[in-house]
Coordinates of C-alpha atoms and ligand atoms in Angstrom, one line a residue:
M1 CA -38.3 43.1 15.5
E2 CA -35.7 43.0 12.6
F3 CA -36.8 41.5 9.4
E4 CA -34.7 39.9 6.6
I5 CA -35.9 41.6 3.4
I6 CA -35.8 39.9 0.0
D7 CA -36.9 42.1 -2.9
F8 CA -38.4 39.6 -5.3
H9 CA -39.0 42.2 -8.0
T10 CA -36.2 44.4 -9.3
H11 CA -34.5 45.3 -12.6
P12 CA -30.8 45.8 -11.9
F13 CA -28.8 47.4 -14.7
S14 CA -25.3 47.1 -15.9
E15 CA -25.1 50.5 -17.7
A16 CA -26.9 53.8 -17.4
A17 CA -29.0 53.2 -20.5
E18 CA -30.5 50.1 -18.8
N19 CA -31.6 52.1 -15.8
I20 CA -35.3 52.7 -16.5
C21 CA -35.9 55.0 -13.5
R22 CA -37.7 58.1 -14.9
H23 CA -35.9 60.4 -12.4
K24 CA -32.5 58.7 -12.5
E25 CA -30.5 61.9 -12.9
F26 CA -31.6 62.8 -9.4
C27 CA -30.8 59.5 -7.6
G28 CA -27.1 58.9 -8.4
L29 CA -27.6 55.2 -8.7
S30 CA -25.2 53.0 -10.7
R31 CA -24.4 49.4 -11.2
E32 CA -21.7 49.7 -8.6
N33 CA -23.7 51.4 -5.8
T34 CA -27.0 49.5 -6.3
P35 CA -26.3 46.8 -3.7
D36 CA -25.1 49.3 -1.1
Y37 CA -28.2 51.5 -1.7
L38 CA -30.6 48.6 -1.3
R39 CA -28.7 47.2 1.7
S40 CA -29.0 50.7 3.3
L41 CA -32.8 50.1 3.2
G42 CA -32.5 46.7 4.9
I43 CA -32.7 44.6 1.7
S44 CA -30.3 41.7 1.7
H45 CA -31.2 40.0 -1.6
I46 CA -32.9 40.9 -4.9
C47 CA -34.4 39.0 -7.8
G48 CA -35.6 39.9 -11.3
S49 CA -34.8 40.5 -14.9
V50 CA -32.7 43.0 -16.7
L51 CA -34.7 45.3 -19.1
D52 CA -33.3 47.0 -22.2
A53 CA -36.1 49.4 -22.9
N54 CA -33.9 52.4 -23.2
K55 CA -31.0 50.8 -24.9
S56 CA -30.3 51.3 -28.6
F57 CA -29.1 48.3 -30.6
P58 CA -27.5 48.1 -34.1
E59 CA -29.8 47.8 -37.1
G60 CA -30.7 44.2 -37.8
T61 CA -30.7 43.2 -34.1
T62 CA -33.7 40.8 -33.6
L63 CA -36.0 40.8 -30.6
W64 CA -34.5 37.5 -29.5
D65 CA -31.0 39.0 -29.8
R66 CA -32.1 41.8 -27.4
L67 CA -33.7 39.4 -25.0
S68 CA -30.6 37.1 -25.0
Y69 CA -28.5 40.2 -24.4
S70 CA -30.6 41.1 -21.3
N71 CA -30.4 37.4 -20.1
Q72 CA -26.6 37.5 -20.5
K73 CA -26.4 40.8 -18.6
A74 CA -28.5 39.3 -15.8
L75 CA -26.0 36.4 -15.4
E76 CA -23.0 38.8 -15.4
L77 CA -24.7 41.0 -12.7
A78 CA -25.5 37.9 -10.6
E79 CA -21.8 37.0 -10.7
K80 CA -20.7 40.6 -10.0
Y81 CA -23.1 41.0 -7.1
D82 CA -21.8 37.7 -5.7
G83 CA -24.9 36.1 -4.1
F84 CA -26.9 39.4 -3.7
Y85 CA -28.9 38.9 -6.8
T86 CA -31.0 36.0 -8.2
A87 CA -31.1 36.5 -12.0
G88 CA -34.4 36.2 -13.9
F89 CA -34.4 35.7 -17.6
H90 CA -36.7 36.4 -20.6
V91 CA -38.5 33.9 -22.8
H92 CA -40.8 34.8 -25.7
P93 CA -43.7 33.1 -27.5
K94 CA -42.4 34.2 -30.9
Y95 CA -39.2 32.2 -30.2
V96 CA -40.4 28.9 -28.8
R97 CA -37.4 26.8 -29.6
E98 CA -34.9 29.5 -28.5
S99 CA -36.9 30.0 -25.3
C100 CA -36.9 26.3 -24.4
E101 CA -33.2 26.1 -25.1
E102 CA -32.7 29.1 -22.9
I103 CA -34.6 27.4 -20.1
E104 CA -32.4 24.3 -20.4
K105 CA -29.2 26.4 -20.5
M106 CA -30.2 28.6 -17.5
S107 CA -31.3 25.5 -15.5
K108 CA -27.8 24.1 -16.0
K109 CA -26.4 27.3 -14.5
G110 CA -28.7 26.9 -11.5
V111 CA -31.1 29.7 -12.5
K112 CA -34.7 29.0 -11.3
L113 CA -36.5 32.2 -12.2
I114 CA -38.1 33.3 -15.5
G115 CA -39.0 37.0 -15.5
E116 CA -40.3 39.4 -14.7
L117 CA -41.7 39.0 -18.2
V118 CA -42.8 42.3 -19.6
P119 CA -44.8 41.6 -22.8
Y120 CA -45.8 45.3 -23.4
M121 CA -42.1 46.1 -23.9
D122 CA -41.4 43.0 -26.0
E123 CA -44.2 43.0 -28.7
W124 CA -46.5 40.4 -27.2
S125 CA -49.8 40.5 -25.3
D126 CA -51.3 37.0 -24.8
Y127 CA -50.2 34.8 -21.9
S128 CA -52.7 32.2 -23.0
C129 CA -51.4 31.6 -26.6
R130 CA -50.4 28.1 -27.8
E131 CA -46.7 29.1 -28.2
F132 CA -46.4 30.2 -24.6
D133 CA -48.1 26.9 -23.5
E134 CA -45.2 25.1 -24.9
I135 CA -42.7 27.3 -23.1
L136 CA -44.6 26.9 -19.8
D137 CA -44.5 23.1 -20.2
T138 CA -40.7 23.3 -20.5
A139 CA -40.5 25.7 -17.6
L140 CA -42.5 23.2 -15.5
A141 CA -40.2 20.3 -16.5
Y142 CA -37.2 22.4 -15.3
G143 CA -38.8 23.6 -12.1
M144 CA -38.8 27.3 -13.1
I145 CA -40.8 29.9 -11.4
V146 CA -42.5 32.3 -13.8
S147 CA -42.7 36.0 -12.7
F148 CA -44.9 38.1 -15.0
H149 CA -46.2 41.6 -15.4
T150 CA -50.0 41.8 -15.1
I151 CA -51.8 42.5 -18.3
D152 CA -55.2 41.2 -19.6
N153 CA -56.9 39.4 -16.6
D154 CA -59.0 37.0 -18.7
R155 CA -55.9 35.7 -20.5
I156 CA -54.1 35.3 -17.2
D157 CA -57.0 33.3 -16.0
A158 CA -56.8 31.1 -19.1
M159 CA -53.1 30.6 -18.6
V160 CA -53.4 29.6 -15.0
K161 CA -56.3 27.2 -15.7
K162 CA -54.2 25.5 -18.4
H163 CA -51.1 25.3 -16.2
P164 CA -52.2 24.4 -12.7
K165 CA -48.8 23.0 -11.8
N166 CA -46.6 25.9 -12.9
I167 CA -45.5 28.2 -10.1
F168 CA -46.6 31.8 -11.1
V169 CA -45.7 35.0 -9.4
A170 CA -47.8 37.8 -10.7
A171 CA -46.4 41.3 -10.4
H172 CA -48.3 44.4 -9.1
P173 CA -51.5 44.3 -7.0
G174 CA -52.8 47.2 -9.1
E175 CA -56.1 49.0 -8.5
Y176 CA -59.0 47.3 -6.7
E177 CA -60.4 45.4 -9.8
N178 CA -57.0 43.9 -10.6
A179 CA -56.2 43.0 -7.0
V180 CA -59.5 41.2 -6.6
R181 CA -58.8 39.2 -9.8
H182 CA -55.3 38.2 -8.5
F183 CA -56.9 37.0 -5.2
E184 CA -59.5 35.0 -7.2
R185 CA -56.7 33.3 -9.1
M186 CA -54.8 32.6 -5.8
K187 CA -57.9 30.8 -4.6
M188 CA -58.2 29.0 -7.9
S189 CA -54.5 27.8 -8.0
E190 CA -52.3 27.1 -4.9
N191 CA -49.3 27.7 -7.2
Y192 CA -50.2 31.3 -7.9
Y193 CA -48.5 34.0 -5.9
L194 CA -48.5 37.8 -6.0
D195 CA -45.6 40.2 -5.5
L196 CA -46.3 43.6 -4.1
S197 CA -44.2 45.6 -6.5
G198 CA -45.3 48.6 -8.6
T199 CA -48.7 50.0 -8.2
G200 CA -51.4 49.0 -5.8
L201 CA -49.9 48.5 -2.3
F202 CA -50.5 52.2 -1.5
R203 CA -54.2 51.6 -1.5
L204 CA -55.1 51.2 2.2
G205 CA -56.2 47.7 3.1
V206 CA -55.4 46.0 -0.2
L207 CA -52.8 43.7 1.4
R208 CA -55.0 43.0 4.5
H209 CA -57.8 42.1 2.1
G210 CA -55.5 39.6 0.2
I211 CA -54.0 38.0 3.4
D212 CA -57.5 37.5 4.9
L213 CA -58.6 35.7 1.7
C214 CA -55.5 33.8 0.7
G215 CA -53.0 33.8 3.6
S216 CA -49.7 35.6 4.0
E217 CA -47.8 32.6 2.5
R218 CA -48.9 33.7 -1.0
F219 CA -47.5 37.2 -1.1
L220 CA -43.9 38.3 -1.8
F221 CA -42.3 41.6 -1.0
G222 CA -41.2 43.4 -4.2
S223 CA -40.5 47.0 -5.2
D224 CA -39.8 47.2 -9.0
Y225 CA -36.6 49.0 -8.3
P226 CA -35.3 51.3 -10.0
I227 CA -38.7 52.3 -11.4
C228 CA -40.3 52.5 -8.0
S229 CA -39.0 53.3 -4.5
P230 CA -38.4 50.2 -2.3
A231 CA -38.7 52.4 0.8
M232 CA -42.4 53.0 0.0
N233 CA -43.3 49.3 0.1
I234 CA -41.0 48.5 3.1
G235 CA -42.8 51.3 5.0
E236 CA -46.3 49.9 4.4
L237 CA -45.3 46.4 5.6
L238 CA -43.2 47.6 8.5
L239 CA -45.2 50.4 9.9
N240 CA -48.8 49.6 9.3
P241 CA -50.3 47.9 12.4
L242 CA -52.6 45.9 10.1
Y243 CA -50.1 43.1 9.9
T244 CA -48.6 40.7 12.4
D245 CA -44.9 40.0 12.7
E246 CA -45.4 36.5 11.3
E247 CA -47.2 37.9 8.3
R248 CA -44.4 40.4 7.8
K249 CA -41.8 37.7 8.0
N250 CA -43.5 35.5 5.4
I251 CA -43.9 38.3 3.0
F252 CA -40.5 40.0 3.5
S253 CA -38.5 36.8 3.1
E254 CA -39.8 33.4 4.0
N255 CA -42.0 32.9 0.9
A256 CA -39.3 33.9 -1.5
K257 CA -36.8 31.7 0.3
R258 CA -39.1 28.7 0.1
L259 CA -39.9 29.2 -3.6
L260 CA -36.3 29.9 -4.7
N261 CA -34.5 27.6 -2.2
L262 CA -32.5 30.6 -1.0
Ligands
ZN301 ZN1 -41.0 45.2 -13.1

């Protein structure tokens, strides 16, 4: 059976400095050939935010300037990639007004995805803070999906409890303890999803465990390209006989299509 594959978690880049692959010199990937490379793996659509971790900015550039720069780059790439890429954008609790205005602006452009948010790169650490509450209320009002990197589990619990109506997509199953905490939150809130990118999926049985507890409708295929190899995660889902074709179909594409109206 052939599966349509949507990679919900990527970080496309518009210049070499934004490519945060640690082995990039050995891969030959560029802004131009990224879609062909991913299509060669069977991926027909990607989502996610642009990251500027390796880029140097002129003195005096504020954090919000940097985040807006990445947001702008994401929009430009979405246009260049012509339907292949759903842009995700950054918001930040230090910049509540700017973040809420960005949500409004992005919504007008048809963008529905915040994130992946990566607080550890952007000088914050608490998803449950009051300032982020305000941003999440605005995100909900505009029907935004919030994709976020997994950090402190207790604070994620607090965020999800305070915002039961927001649609969250957590990134990375992680090791056993993290994965179980994600599954508990999925049971706590029907609006909490998990994407399979980054670390964790290589632990045998972790996804079967999650599907048995929460159903295959709550997981999204993701890789964290270009940091991680999409082929690894595709292989697990395609080759491991632990999954049914219906589960594969949901995770590879159906759940992402439903959430993002693709
Ligand atoms: Zn990521």
